């Protein structure tokens, strides 16, 4: 039997990922008058916010978390919006600007072509003069390797699949990691379970008055300092690693934020430390971060050992028509936040517009 015909599409730009960064890119692409498609592998709008744990909240009030064009409405009765409110905002934003999001479409590969890229998916193939990759990190949880992990008879899970505290009531839980997710998960687990918190180095808490807006301003100032060639002030890292949100503050007040050094390995029943001491646990929660979800770019062979792709701003150094949005500070100040996604998307789309305009003028001459 003949193989089914592959549907082929031609557009100016393909955006891979329909979360906050992809939608921000769509807003500016729409304003620029370009023909584009947003390919999203989720079943519903909302990006990774659909999968975070129920109690996760933004680090700052709604007014400090706008996507371009339409500020996030406040959530009644709370200062810091929760995940459900954020998903609703992204859903309404997508409809408001009639963004051409196709879902579920899982991109399997991006290949170089004579005048751009071929973007492959089971649903078809897109030819694009430029590509914006905005898949984020949530789909690539990172768990370090430790001796005994396969021997541990209890439950192991990563932050990406943490469901909230209820299933762990009465358990002995080991929380691993020294960042925001570890502190927040520990804070709520410690209300229902016997918890132990382990970190590779002593946790560094930010001042109580630091929120998401402060972090964005600090990251932006650091980028400006680097571009100006002056010694930067240390950026967000100089403030600490953990934002003291309300739940973390409450855990601190009840003495639940005591961190222990890392264990040397897991055993069948728990964990063992360098001094030979051991404790039993029912569950290990790995709050050990994420890596960029860039499997779809493998055919371009761009990644380095760090997992990052060399860029200038958002633009790939090796493929100037490829831009990366929302993967962290290496793709723009606070680019993994709502407000940061919008500002980096504006720059990326502006560069794409200029690149395509130059290319079309050259073709016409």
Short mmCIF file of C-alpha atoms in Angstrom, two decimals:
data_model
loop_
_atom_site.label_atom_id
_atom_site.label_comp_id
_atom_site.label_asym_id
_atom_site.label_seq_id
_atom_site.Cartn_x
_atom_site.Cartn_y
_atom_site.Cartn_z
CA UNK A 1 0.00 0.00 0.00
CA UNK A 2 1.26 3.52 -0.74
CA UNK A 3 2.30 5.54 2.30
CA UNK A 4 -0.19 8.25 3.35
CA UNK A 5 0.55 11.66 1.89
CA UNK A 6 2.24 14.06 4.29
CA UNK A 7 0.41 17.36 4.68
CA UNK A 8 2.79 20.18 3.84
CA UNK A 9 2.41 23.78 4.97
CA UNK A 10 4.39 26.93 4.13
CA UNK A 11 4.60 29.81 6.59
CA UNK A 12 6.98 32.60 7.44
CA UNK A 13 7.56 31.42 11.00
CA UNK A 14 6.86 28.29 13.02
CA UNK A 15 6.67 28.70 16.80
CA UNK A 16 7.21 25.43 18.67
CA UNK A 17 5.41 25.54 22.01
CA UNK A 18 2.15 27.22 22.97
CA UNK A 19 2.91 28.25 26.54
CA UNK A 20 3.63 31.76 27.77
CA UNK A 21 6.73 32.29 25.60
CA UNK A 22 5.06 30.93 22.47
CA UNK A 23 1.98 33.10 22.97
CA UNK A 24 4.12 36.19 23.52
CA UNK A 25 5.91 35.45 20.26
CA UNK A 26 2.55 34.99 18.54
CA UNK A 27 1.40 38.43 19.71
CA UNK A 28 4.35 40.18 18.08
CA UNK A 29 4.25 38.01 14.96
CA UNK A 30 0.58 38.96 14.52
CA UNK A 31 1.44 42.65 14.89
CA UNK A 32 4.26 42.28 12.35
CA UNK A 33 1.85 40.84 9.78
CA UNK A 34 3.79 37.61 9.30
CA UNK A 35 2.20 34.29 8.39
CA UNK A 36 2.90 31.87 11.23
CA UNK A 37 1.77 28.77 13.08
CA UNK A 38 2.17 27.85 16.76
CA UNK A 39 2.60 24.10 17.23
CA UNK A 40 1.78 22.92 20.76
CA UNK A 41 1.93 19.34 21.99
CA UNK A 42 -0.54 19.92 24.84
CA UNK A 43 -4.19 18.94 24.65
CA UNK A 44 -5.34 22.25 26.13
CA UNK A 45 -4.05 25.84 26.45
CA UNK A 46 -1.97 26.83 29.45
CA UNK A 47 1.50 25.44 28.78
CA UNK A 48 3.38 23.87 31.69
CA UNK A 49 1.16 25.69 34.19
CA UNK A 50 -1.35 22.87 33.63
CA UNK A 51 1.00 20.38 35.27
CA UNK A 52 2.47 22.22 38.25
CA UNK A 53 1.46 21.29 41.78
CA UNK A 54 -1.85 22.81 42.91
CA UNK A 55 -0.48 25.22 45.51
CA UNK A 56 2.19 26.79 43.29
CA UNK A 57 1.75 30.54 42.98
CA UNK A 58 3.41 33.36 41.09
CA UNK A 59 6.14 35.25 42.93
CA UNK A 60 4.45 38.62 42.49
CA UNK A 61 0.98 40.16 42.04
CA UNK A 62 -0.89 39.81 38.74
CA UNK A 63 -0.07 43.36 37.63
CA UNK A 64 3.62 42.42 37.54
CA UNK A 65 3.04 39.35 35.34
CA UNK A 66 1.73 40.65 32.02
CA UNK A 67 2.09 39.14 28.61
CA UNK A 68 2.33 41.83 25.89
CA UNK A 69 -0.84 43.72 25.11
CA UNK A 70 -3.09 42.52 27.91
CA UNK A 71 -2.18 42.55 31.63
CA UNK A 72 -3.13 39.58 33.75
CA UNK A 73 -6.36 40.34 35.64
CA UNK A 74 -6.05 40.08 39.43
CA UNK A 75 -7.27 36.92 41.13
CA UNK A 76 -10.02 37.85 43.59
CA UNK A 77 -9.06 37.50 47.22
CA UNK A 78 -5.34 36.74 46.76
CA UNK A 79 -2.22 38.78 46.18
CA UNK A 80 -0.24 36.15 44.26
CA UNK A 81 -2.21 34.27 41.56
CA UNK A 82 -2.22 30.49 41.57
CA UNK A 83 -1.68 28.04 38.72
CA UNK A 84 -5.36 27.71 37.86
CA UNK A 85 -5.70 31.48 37.46
CA UNK A 86 -2.55 31.58 35.32
CA UNK A 87 -3.83 28.81 33.03
CA UNK A 88 -7.12 30.68 32.62
CA UNK A 89 -5.22 33.85 31.72
CA UNK A 90 -3.17 32.04 29.06
CA UNK A 91 -6.31 30.44 27.64
CA UNK A 92 -8.11 33.78 27.41
CA UNK A 93 -5.01 35.48 26.01
CA UNK A 94 -4.81 32.94 23.19
CA UNK A 95 -8.46 33.53 22.29
CA UNK A 96 -8.22 37.30 22.68
CA UNK A 97 -5.58 37.63 19.97
CA UNK A 98 -6.89 34.74 17.85
CA UNK A 99 -3.47 33.14 17.78
CA UNK A 100 -3.12 30.22 15.30
CA UNK A 101 -2.28 27.49 17.81
CA UNK A 102 -2.48 23.93 16.49
CA UNK A 103 -2.73 21.19 19.10
CA UNK A 104 -1.88 18.59 19.93
CA UNK A 105 1.05 18.69 17.51
CA UNK A 106 4.30 17.15 18.74
CA UNK A 107 7.29 18.31 16.72
CA UNK A 108 9.69 15.44 16.17
CA UNK A 109 12.45 17.26 14.33
CA UNK A 110 13.63 20.56 12.86
CA UNK A 111 15.82 20.27 9.77
CA UNK A 112 17.73 22.86 7.80
CA UNK A 113 16.46 23.63 4.30
CA UNK A 114 17.73 25.85 1.47
CA UNK A 115 15.87 28.95 2.69
CA UNK A 116 14.89 28.10 6.26
CA UNK A 117 13.69 25.00 8.06
CA UNK A 118 11.53 21.92 7.67
CA UNK A 119 9.55 21.19 10.84
CA UNK A 120 8.35 17.58 11.11
CA UNK A 121 5.40 16.29 13.13
CA UNK A 122 3.08 13.27 12.77
CA UNK A 123 0.37 15.69 11.62
CA UNK A 124 2.44 17.06 8.73
CA UNK A 125 5.47 19.06 7.71
CA UNK A 126 5.89 22.83 7.90
CA UNK A 127 8.31 24.79 5.75
CA UNK A 128 9.30 27.99 7.56
CA UNK A 129 11.77 30.75 6.83
CA UNK A 130 12.36 31.10 10.59
CA UNK A 131 11.68 29.04 13.73
CA UNK A 132 11.07 30.11 17.31
CA UNK A 133 11.61 27.32 19.82
CA UNK A 134 9.60 27.98 22.99
CA UNK A 135 9.20 24.56 24.60
CA UNK A 136 10.54 25.53 28.02
CA UNK A 137 11.98 23.05 30.50
CA UNK A 138 9.09 21.37 32.33
CA UNK A 139 9.13 18.34 30.05
CA UNK A 140 12.78 17.63 30.87
CA UNK A 141 13.05 17.06 34.63
CA UNK A 142 16.55 16.41 35.87
CA UNK A 143 17.36 13.79 38.51
CA UNK A 144 21.03 13.31 39.48
CA UNK A 145 22.49 9.83 39.82
CA UNK A 146 23.19 8.50 43.32
CA UNK A 147 24.21 5.04 44.49
CA UNK A 148 21.30 2.86 45.53
CA UNK A 149 18.57 4.66 43.61
CA UNK A 150 17.44 1.42 41.98
CA UNK A 151 17.50 -0.40 45.30
CA UNK A 152 15.21 2.01 47.14
CA UNK A 153 11.89 0.24 47.73
CA UNK A 154 9.88 3.38 48.41
CA UNK A 155 8.46 5.96 46.06
CA UNK A 156 10.63 8.38 44.08
CA UNK A 157 9.22 11.33 42.17
CA UNK A 158 10.38 14.61 40.70
CA UNK A 159 8.86 18.03 41.25
CA UNK A 160 7.32 17.71 37.77
CA UNK A 161 4.97 14.99 39.03
CA UNK A 162 4.49 16.19 42.62
CA UNK A 163 0.70 16.18 43.22
CA UNK A 164 0.49 18.17 46.45
CA UNK A 165 0.84 17.06 50.09
CA UNK A 166 -2.26 14.90 50.62
CA UNK A 167 -0.88 11.54 49.35
CA UNK A 168 2.08 11.79 51.74
CA UNK A 169 0.20 12.28 54.99
CA UNK A 170 1.90 10.43 57.84
CA UNK A 171 4.88 9.39 55.73
CA UNK A 172 8.61 9.95 56.17
CA UNK A 173 9.67 12.07 53.20
CA UNK A 174 13.14 13.03 52.03
CA UNK A 175 13.15 16.30 50.02
CA UNK A 176 16.24 16.83 47.84
CA UNK A 177 17.29 20.21 46.40
CA UNK A 178 18.28 23.73 47.40
CA UNK A 179 16.05 25.92 45.23
CA UNK A 180 12.57 27.40 45.22
CA UNK A 181 10.71 24.22 44.40
CA UNK A 182 12.43 22.28 47.19
CA UNK A 183 11.65 24.95 49.79
CA UNK A 184 8.01 25.24 48.72
CA UNK A 185 7.46 21.48 48.52
CA UNK A 186 9.12 21.00 51.91
CA UNK A 187 7.05 23.82 53.40
CA UNK A 188 3.74 22.15 52.62
CA UNK A 189 4.86 18.53 53.11
CA UNK A 190 6.11 19.38 56.59
CA UNK A 191 2.52 20.12 57.62
CA UNK A 192 1.41 16.52 56.96
CA UNK A 193 4.55 14.36 57.00
CA UNK A 194 7.85 13.81 58.80
CA UNK A 195 10.31 15.55 56.49
CA UNK A 196 14.06 15.76 56.01
CA UNK A 197 15.52 18.40 53.72
CA UNK A 198 18.93 17.77 52.12
CA UNK A 199 20.96 20.22 50.01
CA UNK A 200 24.40 20.21 48.41
CA UNK A 201 25.20 23.52 50.11
CA UNK A 202 23.44 25.57 52.80
CA UNK A 203 20.27 27.11 51.34
CA UNK A 204 20.39 30.83 50.58
CA UNK A 205 17.15 32.67 51.29
CA UNK A 206 16.44 36.00 49.65
CA UNK A 207 15.33 38.98 51.74
CA UNK A 208 11.66 38.83 52.66
CA UNK A 209 10.77 41.85 50.53
CA UNK A 210 12.10 40.32 47.28
CA UNK A 211 9.41 39.16 44.86
CA UNK A 212 9.16 38.42 41.16
CA UNK A 213 9.21 42.05 40.08
CA UNK A 214 12.43 42.69 41.98
CA UNK A 215 14.00 39.60 40.42
CA UNK A 216 13.10 40.73 36.92
CA UNK A 217 14.49 44.22 37.50
CA UNK A 218 17.72 42.79 38.90
CA UNK A 219 18.14 40.40 35.95
CA UNK A 220 17.49 43.21 33.47
CA UNK A 221 20.04 45.45 35.16
CA UNK A 222 22.63 42.67 35.08
CA UNK A 223 22.15 42.15 31.35
CA UNK A 224 22.56 45.91 30.75
CA UNK A 225 25.75 45.94 32.81
CA UNK A 226 27.21 43.06 30.80
CA UNK A 227 26.30 44.69 27.48
CA UNK A 228 27.92 47.92 28.65
CA UNK A 229 31.13 46.05 29.46
CA UNK A 230 31.12 46.97 33.13
CA UNK A 231 31.41 44.66 36.10
CA UNK A 232 27.92 43.46 36.90
CA UNK A 233 26.42 43.52 40.38
CA UNK A 234 25.89 39.76 40.57
CA UNK A 235 22.31 39.65 39.36
CA UNK A 236 19.68 37.44 40.94
CA UNK A 237 22.31 34.99 42.18
CA UNK A 238 23.68 37.65 44.51
CA UNK A 239 20.32 37.86 46.29
CA UNK A 240 20.06 34.15 47.06
CA UNK A 241 18.39 31.04 45.66
CA UNK A 242 15.02 30.92 47.42
CA UNK A 243 12.21 33.47 47.36
CA UNK A 244 10.53 33.63 50.77
CA UNK A 245 6.91 33.24 49.67
CA UNK A 246 4.16 33.00 52.26
CA UNK A 247 4.32 29.21 52.66
CA UNK A 248 8.11 29.25 53.07
CA UNK A 249 7.86 32.05 55.60
CA UNK A 250 5.31 30.05 57.59
CA UNK A 251 7.56 26.98 57.52
CA UNK A 252 10.45 29.08 58.75
CA UNK A 253 8.39 30.37 61.65
CA UNK A 254 7.54 26.85 62.80
CA UNK A 255 11.18 25.70 62.42
CA UNK A 256 10.68 23.37 59.48
CA UNK A 257 13.38 24.78 57.17
CA UNK A 258 16.42 23.07 58.69
CA UNK A 259 18.60 21.69 55.88
CA UNK A 260 20.92 18.69 56.20
CA UNK A 261 24.00 17.84 54.10
CA UNK A 262 23.53 15.50 51.14
CA UNK A 263 23.41 11.78 51.73
CA UNK A 264 25.95 9.49 50.05
CA UNK A 265 23.36 7.10 48.69
CA UNK A 266 20.01 5.42 49.02
CA UNK A 267 19.38 2.03 50.55
CA UNK A 268 16.40 -0.27 50.24
CA UNK A 269 14.68 1.45 53.14
CA UNK A 270 16.08 4.98 53.15
CA UNK A 271 19.32 6.94 52.91
CA UNK A 272 22.80 6.85 54.41
CA UNK A 273 25.14 9.78 55.17
CA UNK A 274 28.96 10.08 55.08
CA UNK A 275 29.24 9.54 58.85
CA UNK A 276 27.46 6.20 58.52
CA UNK A 277 24.16 7.35 59.97
CA UNK A 278 21.03 6.17 58.21
CA UNK A 279 17.32 6.94 58.22
CA UNK A 280 14.28 5.23 56.78
CA UNK A 281 11.98 6.95 54.30
CA UNK A 282 8.80 6.15 52.44
CA UNK A 283 9.30 8.69 49.67
CA UNK A 284 12.07 10.72 48.04
CA UNK A 285 11.05 13.93 46.24
CA UNK A 286 13.71 15.12 43.80
CA UNK A 287 13.44 18.91 43.55
CA UNK A 288 16.53 19.03 41.39
CA UNK A 289 15.53 21.23 38.50
CA UNK A 290 14.99 20.90 34.78
CA UNK A 291 16.91 20.97 31.53
CA UNK A 292 15.90 22.72 28.29
CA UNK A 293 13.41 20.62 26.31
CA UNK A 294 15.25 20.73 23.00
CA UNK A 295 15.01 17.19 21.64
CA UNK A 296 13.22 18.49 18.53
CA UNK A 297 16.35 20.48 17.58
CA UNK A 298 18.67 17.46 17.58
CA UNK A 299 18.86 17.25 13.77
CA UNK A 300 20.53 20.68 13.77
CA UNK A 301 23.28 19.45 16.13
CA UNK A 302 23.50 22.66 18.11
CA UNK A 303 23.61 21.62 21.77
CA UNK A 304 26.72 21.72 23.90
CA UNK A 305 27.61 19.63 26.95
CA UNK A 306 25.80 22.12 29.18
CA UNK A 307 22.55 21.34 27.37
CA UNK A 308 22.34 24.91 26.13
CA UNK A 309 22.63 26.20 22.57
CA UNK A 310 25.12 29.02 21.89
CA UNK A 311 23.10 32.19 21.34
CA UNK A 312 23.41 35.92 21.02
CA UNK A 313 20.36 37.09 22.88
CA UNK A 314 17.67 34.73 21.64
CA UNK A 315 19.28 34.03 18.25
CA UNK A 316 21.23 30.85 17.57
CA UNK A 317 24.78 31.68 16.58
CA UNK A 318 24.93 28.82 14.07
CA UNK A 319 21.43 29.27 12.65
CA UNK A 320 20.50 32.98 12.80
CA UNK A 321 16.91 32.28 11.75
CA UNK A 322 16.41 30.10 14.82
CA UNK A 323 15.43 31.86 18.05
CA UNK A 324 14.99 30.37 21.53
CA UNK A 325 12.55 31.82 24.03
CA UNK A 326 11.82 31.05 27.65
CA UNK A 327 14.66 28.72 28.66
CA UNK A 328 16.23 30.88 31.34
CA UNK A 329 18.58 33.82 31.59
CA UNK A 330 20.77 32.52 28.75
CA UNK A 331 17.92 33.43 26.36
CA UNK A 332 17.14 36.79 27.98
CA UNK A 333 16.70 38.33 31.43
CA UNK A 334 14.07 36.36 33.35
CA UNK A 335 12.88 34.87 30.05
CA UNK A 336 11.21 31.93 31.83
CA UNK A 337 8.79 34.32 33.56
CA UNK A 338 5.62 35.85 32.14
CA UNK A 339 6.94 39.40 31.98
CA UNK A 340 10.36 38.30 30.78
CA UNK A 341 8.85 36.12 28.02
CA UNK A 342 7.11 39.14 26.54
CA UNK A 343 10.19 41.33 26.46
CA UNK A 344 12.44 38.70 24.89
CA UNK A 345 9.74 37.78 22.36
CA UNK A 346 9.58 41.39 21.16
CA UNK A 347 13.31 41.38 20.44
CA UNK A 348 13.24 37.98 18.72
CA UNK A 349 10.36 38.88 16.41
CA UNK A 350 11.95 42.21 15.54
CA UNK A 351 15.14 40.43 14.48
CA UNK A 352 13.16 37.90 12.44
CA UNK A 353 11.27 40.68 10.67
CA UNK A 354 14.54 42.41 9.78
CA UNK A 355 16.16 39.16 8.62
CA UNK A 356 13.24 38.20 6.37
CA UNK A 357 13.00 41.72 4.96
CA UNK A 358 16.68 41.70 3.99
CA UNK A 359 16.31 38.26 2.44
CA UNK A 360 13.29 39.29 0.38
CA UNK A 361 14.99 42.47 -0.83
CA UNK A 362 18.02 40.46 -1.89
CA UNK A 363 15.80 38.00 -3.79
CA UNK A 364 14.06 40.86 -5.60
CA UNK A 365 17.34 42.45 -6.78
#
